[in-house]
Coordinates of C-alpha atoms and ligand atoms in Angstrom, one line a residue:
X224 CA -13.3 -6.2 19.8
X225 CA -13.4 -4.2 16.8
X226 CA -16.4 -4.8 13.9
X227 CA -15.9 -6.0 10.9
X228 CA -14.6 -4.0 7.8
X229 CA -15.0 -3.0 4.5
X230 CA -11.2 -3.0 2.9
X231 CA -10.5 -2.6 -0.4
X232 CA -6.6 -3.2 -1.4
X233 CA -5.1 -1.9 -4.0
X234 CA -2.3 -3.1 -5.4
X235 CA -0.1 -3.9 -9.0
X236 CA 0.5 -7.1 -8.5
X237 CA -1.6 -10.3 -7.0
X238 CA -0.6 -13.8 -7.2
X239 CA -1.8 -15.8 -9.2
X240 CA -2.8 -13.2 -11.6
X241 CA 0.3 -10.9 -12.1
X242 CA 3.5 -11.2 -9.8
X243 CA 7.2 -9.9 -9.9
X244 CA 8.1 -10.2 -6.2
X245 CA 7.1 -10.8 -2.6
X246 CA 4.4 -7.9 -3.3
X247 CA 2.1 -10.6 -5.0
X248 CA 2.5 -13.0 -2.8
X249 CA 1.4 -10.9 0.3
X250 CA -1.7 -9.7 -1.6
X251 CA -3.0 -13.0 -2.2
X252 CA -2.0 -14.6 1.2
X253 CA -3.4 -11.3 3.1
X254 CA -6.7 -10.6 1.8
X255 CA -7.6 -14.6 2.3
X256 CA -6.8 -14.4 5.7
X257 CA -8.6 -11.0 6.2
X258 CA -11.4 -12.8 4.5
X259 CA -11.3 -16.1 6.8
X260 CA -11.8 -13.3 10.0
X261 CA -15.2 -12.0 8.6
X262 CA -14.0 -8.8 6.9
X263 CA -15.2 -7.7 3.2
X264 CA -12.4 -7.5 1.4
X265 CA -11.8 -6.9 -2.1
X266 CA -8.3 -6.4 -4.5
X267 CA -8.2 -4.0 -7.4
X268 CA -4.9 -5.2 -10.2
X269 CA -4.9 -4.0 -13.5
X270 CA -5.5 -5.8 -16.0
X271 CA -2.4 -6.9 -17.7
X272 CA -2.6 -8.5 -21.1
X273 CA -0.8 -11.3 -19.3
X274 CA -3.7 -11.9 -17.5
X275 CA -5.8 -14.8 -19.0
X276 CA -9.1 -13.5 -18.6
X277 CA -10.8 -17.0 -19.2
X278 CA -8.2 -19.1 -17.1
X279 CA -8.9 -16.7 -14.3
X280 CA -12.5 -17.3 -14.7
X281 CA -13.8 -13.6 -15.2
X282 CA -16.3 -11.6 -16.4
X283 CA -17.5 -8.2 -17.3
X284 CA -18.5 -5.9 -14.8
X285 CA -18.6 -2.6 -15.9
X286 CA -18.2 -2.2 -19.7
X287 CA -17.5 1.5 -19.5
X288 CA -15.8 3.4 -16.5
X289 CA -15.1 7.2 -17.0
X290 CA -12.0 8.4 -14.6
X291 CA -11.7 12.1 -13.9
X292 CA -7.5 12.3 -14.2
X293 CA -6.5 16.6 -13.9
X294 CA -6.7 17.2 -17.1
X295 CA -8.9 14.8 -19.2
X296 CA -11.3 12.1 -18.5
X297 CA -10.0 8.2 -19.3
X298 CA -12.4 5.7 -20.1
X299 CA -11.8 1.7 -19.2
X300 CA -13.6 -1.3 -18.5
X301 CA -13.7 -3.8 -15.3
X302 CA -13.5 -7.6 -14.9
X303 CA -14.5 -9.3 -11.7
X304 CA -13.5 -12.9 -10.7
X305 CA -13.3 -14.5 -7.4
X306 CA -9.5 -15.4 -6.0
X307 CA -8.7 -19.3 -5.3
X308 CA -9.3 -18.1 -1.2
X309 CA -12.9 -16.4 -2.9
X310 CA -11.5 -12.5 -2.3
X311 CA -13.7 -10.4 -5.3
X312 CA -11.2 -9.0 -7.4
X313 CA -11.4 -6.2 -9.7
X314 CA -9.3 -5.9 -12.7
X315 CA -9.3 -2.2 -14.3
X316 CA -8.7 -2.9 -18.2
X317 CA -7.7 -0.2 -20.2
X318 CA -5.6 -1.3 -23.3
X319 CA -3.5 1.5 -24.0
X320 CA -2.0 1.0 -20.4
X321 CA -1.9 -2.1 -19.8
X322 CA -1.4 -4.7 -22.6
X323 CA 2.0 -5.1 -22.8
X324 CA 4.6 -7.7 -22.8
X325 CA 5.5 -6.3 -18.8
X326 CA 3.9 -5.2 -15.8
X327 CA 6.5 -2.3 -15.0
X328 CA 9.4 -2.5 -18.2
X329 CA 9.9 -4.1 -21.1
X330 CA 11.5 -7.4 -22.0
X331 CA 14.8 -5.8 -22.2
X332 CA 14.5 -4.0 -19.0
X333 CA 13.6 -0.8 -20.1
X334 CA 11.2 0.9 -17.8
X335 CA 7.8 2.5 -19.8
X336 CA 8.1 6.1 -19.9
X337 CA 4.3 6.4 -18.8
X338 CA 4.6 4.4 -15.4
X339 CA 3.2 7.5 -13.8
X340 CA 0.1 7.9 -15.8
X341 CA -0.1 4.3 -16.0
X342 CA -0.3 3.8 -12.2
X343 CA -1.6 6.9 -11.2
X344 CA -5.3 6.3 -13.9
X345 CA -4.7 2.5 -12.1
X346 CA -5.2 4.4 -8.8
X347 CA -7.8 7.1 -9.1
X348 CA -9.6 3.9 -11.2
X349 CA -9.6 1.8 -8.2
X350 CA -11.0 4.5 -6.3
X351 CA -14.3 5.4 -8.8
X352 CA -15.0 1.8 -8.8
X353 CA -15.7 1.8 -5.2
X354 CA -18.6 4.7 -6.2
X355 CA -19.8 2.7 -9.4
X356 CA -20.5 -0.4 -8.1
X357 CA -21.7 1.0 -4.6
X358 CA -18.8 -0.6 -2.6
X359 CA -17.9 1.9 0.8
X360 CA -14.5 1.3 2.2
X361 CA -13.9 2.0 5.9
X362 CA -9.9 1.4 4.9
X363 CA -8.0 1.6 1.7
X364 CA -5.1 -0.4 1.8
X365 CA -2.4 1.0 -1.1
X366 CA 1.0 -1.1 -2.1
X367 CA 4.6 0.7 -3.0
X368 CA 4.8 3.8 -4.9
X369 CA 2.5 2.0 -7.6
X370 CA -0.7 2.8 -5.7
X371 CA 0.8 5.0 -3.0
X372 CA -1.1 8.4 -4.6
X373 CA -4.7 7.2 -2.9
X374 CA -4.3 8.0 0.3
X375 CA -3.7 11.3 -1.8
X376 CA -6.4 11.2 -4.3
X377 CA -8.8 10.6 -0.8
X378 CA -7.6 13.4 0.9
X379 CA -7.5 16.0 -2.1
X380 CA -10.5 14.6 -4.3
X381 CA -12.7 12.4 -2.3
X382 CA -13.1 14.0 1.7
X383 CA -16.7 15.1 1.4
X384 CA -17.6 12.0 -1.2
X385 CA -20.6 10.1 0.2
X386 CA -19.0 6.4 -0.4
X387 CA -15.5 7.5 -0.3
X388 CA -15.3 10.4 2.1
X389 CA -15.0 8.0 5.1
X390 CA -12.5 5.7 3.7
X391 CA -8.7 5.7 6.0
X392 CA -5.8 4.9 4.2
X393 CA -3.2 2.7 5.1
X394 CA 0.4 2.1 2.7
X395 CA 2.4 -0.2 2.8
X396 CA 6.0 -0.1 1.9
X397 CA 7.3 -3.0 0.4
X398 CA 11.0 -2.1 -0.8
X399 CA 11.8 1.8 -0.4
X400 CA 14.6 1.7 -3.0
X401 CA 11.9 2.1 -5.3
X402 CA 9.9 5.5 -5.2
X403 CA 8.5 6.2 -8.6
X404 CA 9.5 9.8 -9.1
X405 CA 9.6 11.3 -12.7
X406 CA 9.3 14.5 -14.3
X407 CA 6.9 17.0 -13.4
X408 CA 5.1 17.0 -16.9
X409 CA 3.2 14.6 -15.9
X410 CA 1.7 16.5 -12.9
X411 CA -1.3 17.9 -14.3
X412 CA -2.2 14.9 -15.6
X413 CA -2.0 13.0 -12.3
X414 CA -4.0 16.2 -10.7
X415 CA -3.3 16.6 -7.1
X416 CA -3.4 20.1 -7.2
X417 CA 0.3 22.4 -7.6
X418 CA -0.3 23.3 -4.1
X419 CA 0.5 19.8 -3.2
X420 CA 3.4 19.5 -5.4
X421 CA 5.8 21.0 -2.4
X422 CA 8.8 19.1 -0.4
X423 CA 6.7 18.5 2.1
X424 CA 4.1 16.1 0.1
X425 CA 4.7 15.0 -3.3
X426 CA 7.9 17.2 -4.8
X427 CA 11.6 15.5 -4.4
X428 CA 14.0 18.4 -6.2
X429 CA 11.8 19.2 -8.9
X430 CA 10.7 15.9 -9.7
X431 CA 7.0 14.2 -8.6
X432 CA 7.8 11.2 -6.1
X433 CA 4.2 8.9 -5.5
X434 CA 6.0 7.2 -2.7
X435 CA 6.9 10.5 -0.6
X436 CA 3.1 11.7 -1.1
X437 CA 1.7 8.6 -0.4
X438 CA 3.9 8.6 3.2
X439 CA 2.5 12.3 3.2
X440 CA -1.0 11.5 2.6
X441 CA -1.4 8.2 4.5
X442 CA -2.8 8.1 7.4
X443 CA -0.8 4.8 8.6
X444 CA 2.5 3.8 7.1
X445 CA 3.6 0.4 7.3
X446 CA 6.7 -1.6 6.6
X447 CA 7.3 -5.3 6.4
X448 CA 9.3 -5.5 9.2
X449 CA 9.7 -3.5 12.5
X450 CA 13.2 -3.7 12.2
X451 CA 13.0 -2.3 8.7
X452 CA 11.0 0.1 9.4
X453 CA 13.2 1.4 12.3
X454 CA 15.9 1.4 9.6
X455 CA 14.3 3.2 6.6
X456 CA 13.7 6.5 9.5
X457 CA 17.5 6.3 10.6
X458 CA 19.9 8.8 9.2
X459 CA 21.5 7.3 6.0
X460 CA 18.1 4.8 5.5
X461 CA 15.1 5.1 3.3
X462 CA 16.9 6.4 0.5
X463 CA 16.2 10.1 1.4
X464 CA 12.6 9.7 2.7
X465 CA 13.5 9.3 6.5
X466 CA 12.9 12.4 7.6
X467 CA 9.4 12.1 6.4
X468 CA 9.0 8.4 7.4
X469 CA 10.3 10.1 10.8
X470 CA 7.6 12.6 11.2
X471 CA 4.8 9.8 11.2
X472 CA 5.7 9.1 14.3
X473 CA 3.5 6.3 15.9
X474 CA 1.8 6.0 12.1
X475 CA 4.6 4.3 11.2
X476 CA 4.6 0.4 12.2
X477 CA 6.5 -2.9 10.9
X478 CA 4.1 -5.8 10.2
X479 CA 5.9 -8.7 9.3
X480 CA 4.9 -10.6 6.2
X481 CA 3.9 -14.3 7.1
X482 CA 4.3 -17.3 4.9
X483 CA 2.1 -19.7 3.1
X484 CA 1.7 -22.7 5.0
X485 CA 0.0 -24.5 2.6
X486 CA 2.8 -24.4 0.2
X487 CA 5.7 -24.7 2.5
X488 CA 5.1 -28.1 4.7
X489 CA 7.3 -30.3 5.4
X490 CA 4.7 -32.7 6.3
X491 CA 3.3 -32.9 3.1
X492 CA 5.1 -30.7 0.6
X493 CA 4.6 -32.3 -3.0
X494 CA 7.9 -31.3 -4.2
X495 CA 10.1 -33.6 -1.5
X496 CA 10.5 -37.4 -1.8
X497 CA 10.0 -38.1 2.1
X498 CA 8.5 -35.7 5.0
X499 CA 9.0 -34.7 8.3
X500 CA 7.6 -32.8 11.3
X501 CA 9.5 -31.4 14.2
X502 CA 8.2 -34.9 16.0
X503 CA 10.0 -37.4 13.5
X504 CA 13.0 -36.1 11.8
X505 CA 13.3 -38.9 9.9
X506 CA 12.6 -37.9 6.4
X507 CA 14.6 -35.1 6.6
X508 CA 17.4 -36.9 6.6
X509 CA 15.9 -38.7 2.8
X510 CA 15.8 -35.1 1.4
X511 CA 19.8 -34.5 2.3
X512 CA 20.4 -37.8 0.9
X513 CA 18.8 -37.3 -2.2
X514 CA 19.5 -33.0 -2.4
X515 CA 23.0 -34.5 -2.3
X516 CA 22.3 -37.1 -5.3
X517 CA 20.8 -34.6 -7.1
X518 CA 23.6 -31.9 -6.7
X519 CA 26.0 -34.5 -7.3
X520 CA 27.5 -34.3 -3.7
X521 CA 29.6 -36.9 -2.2
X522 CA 26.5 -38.6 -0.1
X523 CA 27.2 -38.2 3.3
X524 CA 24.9 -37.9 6.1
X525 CA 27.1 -36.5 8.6
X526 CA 28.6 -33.5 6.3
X527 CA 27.4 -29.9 7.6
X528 CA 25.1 -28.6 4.3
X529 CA 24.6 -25.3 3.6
X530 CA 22.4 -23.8 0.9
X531 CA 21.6 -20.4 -0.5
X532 CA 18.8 -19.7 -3.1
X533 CA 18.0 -16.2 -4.1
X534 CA 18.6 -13.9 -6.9
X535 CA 22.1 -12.8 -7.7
X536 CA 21.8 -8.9 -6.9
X537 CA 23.8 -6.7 -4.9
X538 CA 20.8 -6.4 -2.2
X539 CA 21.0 -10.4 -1.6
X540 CA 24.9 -10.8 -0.7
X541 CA 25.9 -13.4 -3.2
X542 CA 28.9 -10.9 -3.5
X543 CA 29.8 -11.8 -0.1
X544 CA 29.2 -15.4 -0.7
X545 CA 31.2 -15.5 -3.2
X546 CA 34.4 -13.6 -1.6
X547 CA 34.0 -16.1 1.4
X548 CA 32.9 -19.4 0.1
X549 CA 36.2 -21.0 -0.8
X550 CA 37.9 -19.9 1.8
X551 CA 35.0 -21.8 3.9
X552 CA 35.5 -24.7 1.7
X553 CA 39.2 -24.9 2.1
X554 CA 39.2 -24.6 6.4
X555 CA 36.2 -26.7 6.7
X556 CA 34.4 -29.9 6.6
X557 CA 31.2 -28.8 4.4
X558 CA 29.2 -29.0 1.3
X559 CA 27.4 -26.0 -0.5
X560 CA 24.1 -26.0 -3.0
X561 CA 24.0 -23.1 -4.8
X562 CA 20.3 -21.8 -6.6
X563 CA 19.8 -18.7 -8.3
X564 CA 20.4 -16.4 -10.9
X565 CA 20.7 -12.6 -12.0
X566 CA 24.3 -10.9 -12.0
X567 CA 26.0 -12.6 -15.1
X568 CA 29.4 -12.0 -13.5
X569 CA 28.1 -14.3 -10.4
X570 CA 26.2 -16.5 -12.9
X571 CA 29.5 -17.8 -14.0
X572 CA 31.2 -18.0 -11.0
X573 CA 28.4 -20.0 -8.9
X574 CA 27.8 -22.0 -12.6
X575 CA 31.6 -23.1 -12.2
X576 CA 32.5 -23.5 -8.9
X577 CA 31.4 -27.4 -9.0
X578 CA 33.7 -28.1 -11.7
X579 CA 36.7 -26.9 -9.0
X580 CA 35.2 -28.1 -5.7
X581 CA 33.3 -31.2 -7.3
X582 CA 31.4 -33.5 -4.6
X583 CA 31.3 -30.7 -2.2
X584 CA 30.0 -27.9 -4.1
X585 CA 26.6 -28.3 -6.4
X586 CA 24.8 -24.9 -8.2
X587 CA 22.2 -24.6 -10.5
X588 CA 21.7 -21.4 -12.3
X589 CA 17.9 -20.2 -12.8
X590 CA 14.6 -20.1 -11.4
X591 CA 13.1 -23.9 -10.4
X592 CA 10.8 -23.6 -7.5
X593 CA 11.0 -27.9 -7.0
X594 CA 14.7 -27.4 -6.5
X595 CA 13.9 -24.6 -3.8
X596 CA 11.8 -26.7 -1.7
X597 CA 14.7 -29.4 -2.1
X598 CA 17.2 -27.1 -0.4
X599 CA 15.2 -26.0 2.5
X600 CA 14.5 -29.5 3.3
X601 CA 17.7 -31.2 2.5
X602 CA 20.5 -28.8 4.2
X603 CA 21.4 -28.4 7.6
X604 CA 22.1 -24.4 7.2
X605 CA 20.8 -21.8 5.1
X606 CA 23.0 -18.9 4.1
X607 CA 21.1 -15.0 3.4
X608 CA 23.9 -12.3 4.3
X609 CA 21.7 -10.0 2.5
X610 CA 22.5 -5.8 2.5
X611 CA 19.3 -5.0 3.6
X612 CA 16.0 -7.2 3.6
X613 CA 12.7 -5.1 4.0
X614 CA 11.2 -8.8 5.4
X615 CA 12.8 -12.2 3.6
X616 CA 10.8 -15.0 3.3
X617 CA 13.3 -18.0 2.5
X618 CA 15.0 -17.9 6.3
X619 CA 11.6 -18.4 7.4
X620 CA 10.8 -21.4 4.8
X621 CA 14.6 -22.9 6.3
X622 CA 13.3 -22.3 9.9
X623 CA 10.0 -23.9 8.7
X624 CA 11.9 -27.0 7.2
X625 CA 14.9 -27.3 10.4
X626 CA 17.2 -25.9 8.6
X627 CA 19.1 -23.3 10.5
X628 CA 19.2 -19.8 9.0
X629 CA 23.0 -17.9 8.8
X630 CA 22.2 -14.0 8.0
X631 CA 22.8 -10.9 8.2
X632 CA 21.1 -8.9 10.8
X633 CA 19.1 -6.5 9.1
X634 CA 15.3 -5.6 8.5
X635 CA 13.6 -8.6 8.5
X636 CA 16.3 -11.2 8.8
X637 CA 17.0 -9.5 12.3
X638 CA 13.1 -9.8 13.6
X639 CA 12.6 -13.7 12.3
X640 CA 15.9 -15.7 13.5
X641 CA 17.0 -15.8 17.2
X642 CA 20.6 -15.6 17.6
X643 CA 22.5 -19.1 19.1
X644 CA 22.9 -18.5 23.0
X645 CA 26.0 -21.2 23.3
X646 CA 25.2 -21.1 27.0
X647 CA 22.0 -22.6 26.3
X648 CA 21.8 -23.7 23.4
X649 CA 18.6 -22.0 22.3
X650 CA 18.1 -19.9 19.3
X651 CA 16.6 -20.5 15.5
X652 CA 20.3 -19.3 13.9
X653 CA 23.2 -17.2 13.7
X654 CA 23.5 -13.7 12.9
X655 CA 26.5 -11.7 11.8
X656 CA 26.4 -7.9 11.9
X657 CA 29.4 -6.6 9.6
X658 CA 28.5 -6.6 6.0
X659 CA 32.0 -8.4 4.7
X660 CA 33.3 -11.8 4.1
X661 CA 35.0 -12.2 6.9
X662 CA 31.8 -11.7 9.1
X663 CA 30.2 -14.1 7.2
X664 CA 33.1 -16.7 7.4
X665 CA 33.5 -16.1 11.4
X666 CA 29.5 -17.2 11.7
X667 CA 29.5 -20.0 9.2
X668 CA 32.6 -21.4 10.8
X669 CA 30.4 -20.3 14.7
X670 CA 27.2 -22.7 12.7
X671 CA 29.8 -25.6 11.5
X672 CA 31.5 -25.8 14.9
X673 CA 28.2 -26.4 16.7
X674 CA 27.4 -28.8 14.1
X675 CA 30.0 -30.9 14.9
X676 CA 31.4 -30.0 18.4
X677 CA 27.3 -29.5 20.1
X678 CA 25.4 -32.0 18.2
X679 CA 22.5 -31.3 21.2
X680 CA 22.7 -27.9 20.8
X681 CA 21.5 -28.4 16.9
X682 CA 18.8 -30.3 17.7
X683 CA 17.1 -28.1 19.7
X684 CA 17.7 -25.7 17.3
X685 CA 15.6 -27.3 14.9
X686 CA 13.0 -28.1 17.2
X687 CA 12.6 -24.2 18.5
X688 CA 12.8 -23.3 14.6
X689 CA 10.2 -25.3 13.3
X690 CA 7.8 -24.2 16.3
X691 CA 7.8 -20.4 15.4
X692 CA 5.5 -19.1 14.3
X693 CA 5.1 -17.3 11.4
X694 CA 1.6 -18.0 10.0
X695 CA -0.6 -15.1 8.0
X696 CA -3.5 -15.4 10.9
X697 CA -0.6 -13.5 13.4
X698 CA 0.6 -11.1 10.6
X699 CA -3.1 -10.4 9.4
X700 CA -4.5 -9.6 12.9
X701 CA -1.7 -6.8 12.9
X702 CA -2.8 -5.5 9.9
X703 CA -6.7 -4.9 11.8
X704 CA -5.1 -3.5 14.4
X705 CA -3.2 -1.0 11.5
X706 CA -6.5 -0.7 10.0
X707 CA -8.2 0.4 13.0
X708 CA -5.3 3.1 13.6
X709 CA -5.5 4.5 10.5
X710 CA -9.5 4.5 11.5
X711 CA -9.1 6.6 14.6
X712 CA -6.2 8.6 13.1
X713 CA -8.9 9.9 10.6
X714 CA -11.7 10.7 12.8
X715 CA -9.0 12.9 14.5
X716 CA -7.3 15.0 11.5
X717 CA -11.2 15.1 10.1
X718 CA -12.3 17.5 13.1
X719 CA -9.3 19.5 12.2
X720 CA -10.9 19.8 8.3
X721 CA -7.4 19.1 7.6
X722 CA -8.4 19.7 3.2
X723 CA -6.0 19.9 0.4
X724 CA -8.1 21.5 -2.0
Ligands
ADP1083 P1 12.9 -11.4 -2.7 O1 11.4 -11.2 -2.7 O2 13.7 -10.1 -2.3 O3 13.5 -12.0 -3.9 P2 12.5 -13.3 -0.6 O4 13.3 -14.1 0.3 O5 11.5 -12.4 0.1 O6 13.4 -12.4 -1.5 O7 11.7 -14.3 -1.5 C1 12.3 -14.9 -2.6 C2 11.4 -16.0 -3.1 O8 11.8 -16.4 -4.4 C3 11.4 -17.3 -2.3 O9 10.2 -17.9 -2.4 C4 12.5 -18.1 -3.0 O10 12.5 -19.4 -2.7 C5 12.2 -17.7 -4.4 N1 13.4 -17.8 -5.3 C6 14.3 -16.9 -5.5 N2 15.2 -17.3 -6.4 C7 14.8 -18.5 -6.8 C8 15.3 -19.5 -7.7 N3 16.4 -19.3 -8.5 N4 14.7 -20.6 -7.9 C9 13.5 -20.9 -7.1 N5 13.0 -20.0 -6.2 C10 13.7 -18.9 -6.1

């Protein structure tokens, strides 16, 4: 048994503070479970001016914070507030930064040209807090390239600091398409020392990467899947950062993210008009009925359903969908519901396909949570033929809600669904390797076949689907174990005075 720990995690994003993506979402979930098992842990955000600093009942807690950065010293403030699950969070305000309409780019998708000072001050901020307000990290837990420069800053600034110099770092990567690397003018100001700035740590051709020196630095690396992170070290994966994923060796692991079971219960979700449970089906079959009412499907129970919700990027597959899906609607007896949007070109196509297919195909173009929970409920299959997918958290919402999961098999996709074993008529779903239409037609026509031909089979589909297990207590005790690596991994590479100054 391992004692408890002092973890501070830092991170750009927390729900329900400030959230793009799956980031926030793991750093509220995690935390509160860490927090459940006894651990003192804490989250450091900036503070966006989208924050609402009343709503999110916070105060004060430093007035005035000075931040050695290399070459001048920044001065910002710090708010404290408890999170709904009671994790102390720190918000680092510091106007110039951080009041602004976006958390990364502006409203027309323009990225700021500071990112790397912005995130780099967030960072080494995070870090002084820990010494003003007396808090000692055994582990600091960084997120993505945002925060991915403090295992640096430990290493090069902090290794002999009385409440820093014991702290491990852990990183985790999130999505590896994005690195955050920019021009070198901004290296002095960042201040990790030009000795650093090599291929080997922080230096891609020239240019500063944070995610590369944070992989460097790091004395763990995870990534939100172990199959992902077997991909993102294999030759053409991790857009150019494999070989140095590679050389982590055993520091690299895949922790899979878990899902809020709170919010996504089919026993009691808010957002369906009847409920079920793996023990009495019954109300699922009310949330196909009224999914198809709402979509405006022909109503018919025993119609194979499939949905797909997601945004309409490359990353995602709707391309595919869209090259196979009337092909599957021509050869086959099924109904689609369509919910997401992005791509404008794919906008319009999902946006019109009812008016040609009308009572079998239903879409609705934009962002309605409601109408999410409806689809995972309400359909009998769940389409994600996604490109890549560091973790994916909808096939494990369809698992969750019976509804059988058709994807790709790739990063986290592959490690959540088990394939259909026809022999036995076990399995959570169907997976498809190929990344082209007709794979995915081949497997959707494999799911509707079963549907109709092995009824039996289905069921115990569904059964074995909603049983798995994919709560935050089984993710979050990974994440100890993680900690406790990075713990050891320290102690080692300290004896060897391995300093960077
Ligand atoms: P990613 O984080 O890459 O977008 P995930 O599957 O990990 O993909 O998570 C997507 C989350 O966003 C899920 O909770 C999904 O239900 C939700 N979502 C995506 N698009 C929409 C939409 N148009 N309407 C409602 N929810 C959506």
């Amino acid at each position: 048994m391992h004692g408890k720990l002092n973890i501070l995690i830092v991170s750009s994003e927390m729900y329900p503070y400030a959230k793009v993506g799956g980031l926030g979402d793991v750093v509220s979930s995690l935390p509160a479970t860490l927090k459940k098992f006894g651990h003192d842990v804490r989250v450091v955000i900036p503070r966006y001016g989208s924050i609402d600093i009343e709503k999110s009942a916070a105060s004060v807690r430093l007035e005035s914070m000075g931040v050695w950065m290399g070459n001048m010293e920044e001065w910002c403030a710090v708010f404290e507030t408890k999170s709904p699950a009671d994790v102390p969070v720190y918000m680092i305000e510091h106007t110039h930064y951080f009041d602004r309409e976006g958390l990364y780019h502006d409203n027309a998708m323009n990225d700021y040209d500071d990112n790397p000072r912005r995130f780099a001050f967030f960072t080494r901020a995070a870090l002084q807090l820990c010494k003003d307000i007396g808090f000692k990290p055994d582990i600091v837990h960084a997120n993505d390239w945002q925060t991915a420069l403090a295992p640096a800053y430990l290493k090069v600034w902090h290794w002999n600091d009385p409440v820093l110099g014991g702290a491990a770092s852990l990183l985790t990567i999130h999505n590896v398409a994005y690195q955050g690397i920019y021009s070198k003018e901004h290296y002095d100001y960042i201040g990790l020392g030009w000795q650093n700035f090599n291929p080997e740590a922080l230096e891609t051709y020239g240019q500063v990467n944070f995610l590369k020196g944070g992989i460097h630095f790091a004395d763990v690396v995870t990534a939100v899947s172990p199959t992902f992170s077997k991909e993102i070290t294999s030759a053409h994966g991790g857009f150019g950062l494999a070989p140095y994923l590679s050389n982590k060796g055993e520091n690299l692991m895949g922790i899979l993210n878990g899902i809020d079971y709170e919010t996504w219960d089919p026993s009691k979700d808010p957002n369906l008009p009847a409920h079920f449970s793996s023990k009495n089906m019954k109300g699922k079959r009310d949330c196909k009925a009224h999914l198809q009412k709402s979509f405006d499907l022909n109503v018919d129970e025993n119609v194979a359903l499939i949905g797909a919700i997601g945004r309409f990027v490359d990353q995602k597959g709707f391309n595919l969908i869209a090259e196979a899906i009337e092909g599957i609607l021509n050869d086959m007896h099924v109904q689609f519901v369509i919910l997401g949007s992005g791509e404008s070109g794919l906008q319009e196509y999902f946006g019109n396909l009812p008016v040609r297919y009308s009572g079998r195909a239903g879409s609705y173009i934009g962002f309605d949570a409601q109408r999410a929970h409806l689809i995972e409920a309400g359909c009998d299959f769940f389409l994600m033929p996604s490109l890549f997918e560091p973790c994916g958290l909808n096939q494990m919402y369809s698992m969750r809600y019976g509804t059988l999961p058709v994807v790709r098999a790739t990063g986290g996709l592959e490690d959540t669904v088990l394939q259909y074993n026809e022999a036995t008529g076990e399995g959570t779903g169907f997976k498809f390797s190929e990344p082209n239409a007709w794979a995915l037609y081949y497997t959707v026509g494999l799911a509707v076949a079963t549907y109709y031909d092995r009824p039996a089979h289905i069921k115990k589909m569904k059964k074995m689907a909603m049983s798995m297990d994919f709560s935050w207590e089984k993710s979050a005790n990974k994440y100890v174990e993680a900690y406790n690596k990075a713990i050891a991994h320290k102690r080692i590479t300290d004896k060897h005075s391995r300093y960077y100054w």
